[in-house]
Short mmCIF file of C-alpha atoms in Angstrom, two decimals:
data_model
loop_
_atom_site.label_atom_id
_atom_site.label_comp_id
_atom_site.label_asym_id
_atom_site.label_seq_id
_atom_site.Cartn_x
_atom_site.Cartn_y
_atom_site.Cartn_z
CA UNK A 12 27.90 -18.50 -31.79
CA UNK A 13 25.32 -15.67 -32.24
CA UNK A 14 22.56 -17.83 -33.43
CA UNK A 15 18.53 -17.84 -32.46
CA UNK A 16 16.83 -19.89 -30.19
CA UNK A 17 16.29 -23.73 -31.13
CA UNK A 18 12.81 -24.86 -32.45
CA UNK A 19 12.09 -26.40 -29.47
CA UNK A 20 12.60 -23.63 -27.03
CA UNK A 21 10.02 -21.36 -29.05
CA UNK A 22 7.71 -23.87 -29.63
CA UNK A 23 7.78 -24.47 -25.47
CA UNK A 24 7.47 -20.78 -25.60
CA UNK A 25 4.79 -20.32 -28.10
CA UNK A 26 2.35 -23.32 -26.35
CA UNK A 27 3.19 -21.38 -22.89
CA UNK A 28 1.89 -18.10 -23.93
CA UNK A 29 -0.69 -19.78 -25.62
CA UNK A 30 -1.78 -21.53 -22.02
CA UNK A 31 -1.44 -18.32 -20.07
CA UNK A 32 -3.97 -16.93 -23.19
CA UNK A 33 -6.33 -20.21 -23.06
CA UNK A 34 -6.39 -19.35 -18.39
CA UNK A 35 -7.18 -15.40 -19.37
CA UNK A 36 -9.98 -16.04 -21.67
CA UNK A 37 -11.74 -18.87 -19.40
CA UNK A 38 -10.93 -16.53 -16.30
CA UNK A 39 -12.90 -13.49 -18.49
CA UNK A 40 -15.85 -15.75 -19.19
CA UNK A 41 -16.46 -17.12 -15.99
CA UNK A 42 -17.07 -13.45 -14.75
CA UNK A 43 -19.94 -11.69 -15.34
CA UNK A 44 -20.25 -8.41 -16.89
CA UNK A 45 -22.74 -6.41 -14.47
CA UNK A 46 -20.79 -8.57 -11.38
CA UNK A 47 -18.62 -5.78 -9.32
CA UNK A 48 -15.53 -7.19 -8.39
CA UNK A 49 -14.04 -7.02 -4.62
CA UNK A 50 -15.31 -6.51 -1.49
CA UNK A 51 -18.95 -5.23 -0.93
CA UNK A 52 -19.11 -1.69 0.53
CA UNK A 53 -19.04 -1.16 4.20
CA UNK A 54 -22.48 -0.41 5.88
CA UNK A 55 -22.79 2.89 8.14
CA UNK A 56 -22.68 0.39 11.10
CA UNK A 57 -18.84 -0.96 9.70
CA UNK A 58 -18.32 2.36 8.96
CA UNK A 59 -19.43 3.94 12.46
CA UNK A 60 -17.77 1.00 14.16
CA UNK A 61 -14.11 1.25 12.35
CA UNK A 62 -14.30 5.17 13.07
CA UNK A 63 -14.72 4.79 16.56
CA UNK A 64 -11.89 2.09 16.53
CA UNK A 65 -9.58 4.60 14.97
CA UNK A 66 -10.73 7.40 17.71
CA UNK A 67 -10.14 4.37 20.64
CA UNK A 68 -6.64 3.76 18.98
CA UNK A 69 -5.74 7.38 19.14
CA UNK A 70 -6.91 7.99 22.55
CA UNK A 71 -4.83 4.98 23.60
CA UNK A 72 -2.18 6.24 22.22
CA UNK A 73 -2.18 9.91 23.78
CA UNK A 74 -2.98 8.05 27.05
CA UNK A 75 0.07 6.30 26.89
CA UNK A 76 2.62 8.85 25.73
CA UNK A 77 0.77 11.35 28.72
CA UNK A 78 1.49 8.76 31.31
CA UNK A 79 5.44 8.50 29.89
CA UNK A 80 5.48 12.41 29.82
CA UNK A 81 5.71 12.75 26.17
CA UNK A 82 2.18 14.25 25.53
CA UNK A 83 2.00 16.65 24.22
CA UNK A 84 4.65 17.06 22.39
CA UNK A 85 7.07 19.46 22.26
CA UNK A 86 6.86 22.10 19.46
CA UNK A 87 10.34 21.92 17.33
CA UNK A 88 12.32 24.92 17.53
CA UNK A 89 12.19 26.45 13.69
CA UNK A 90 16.01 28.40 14.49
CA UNK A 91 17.80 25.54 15.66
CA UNK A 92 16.69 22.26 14.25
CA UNK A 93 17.81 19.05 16.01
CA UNK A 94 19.72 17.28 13.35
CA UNK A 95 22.52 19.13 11.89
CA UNK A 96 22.48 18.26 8.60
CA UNK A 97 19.12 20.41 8.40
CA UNK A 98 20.81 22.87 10.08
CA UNK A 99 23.61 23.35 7.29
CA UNK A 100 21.24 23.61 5.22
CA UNK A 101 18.73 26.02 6.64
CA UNK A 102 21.81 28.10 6.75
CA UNK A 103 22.76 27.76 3.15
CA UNK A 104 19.18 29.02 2.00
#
């Protein structure tokens, strides 16, 4: 029962592994050397204009959670943490 696999399932397996070789070596050679892969790097304008995105988003957000009451928020009490589980264990220390 224990035997290996049939001739035809390595040679399927052999010319597959083969392909897969034949696509890395034409995908190597089409590149070039000195070519940097990726995306190009962002120009102090992109970089400027994503900061002041990220400022917006966090403004929006404060603006939000001030207008539901939950700005700012509430500092957690270090004796008595909320969830119990930390509690037990807090204790056990």
């Amino acid at each position: 029962m224990a035997e290996g696999p049939s001739a035809s399932e390595t040679a399927d397996e052999e010319a597959f592994v083969a392909e897969k070789k034949a696509k890395l070596a034409a995908k190597k050679a089409g590149k070039d050397d000195g070519e940097k892969q990726g995306r190009p790097p962002k120009t102090p304008e992109e970089k400027a204009a994503y900061k002041a995105h990220l400022r917006r988003k966090k403004l929006d957000r404060k603006r939000k959670l001030r207008k539901l009451g939950r700005w700012p928020p509430l500092k957690a009490n270090v004796d008595q943490p909320s969830n119990p589980r930390k509690r037990v264990q807090r204790k056990a220390k």
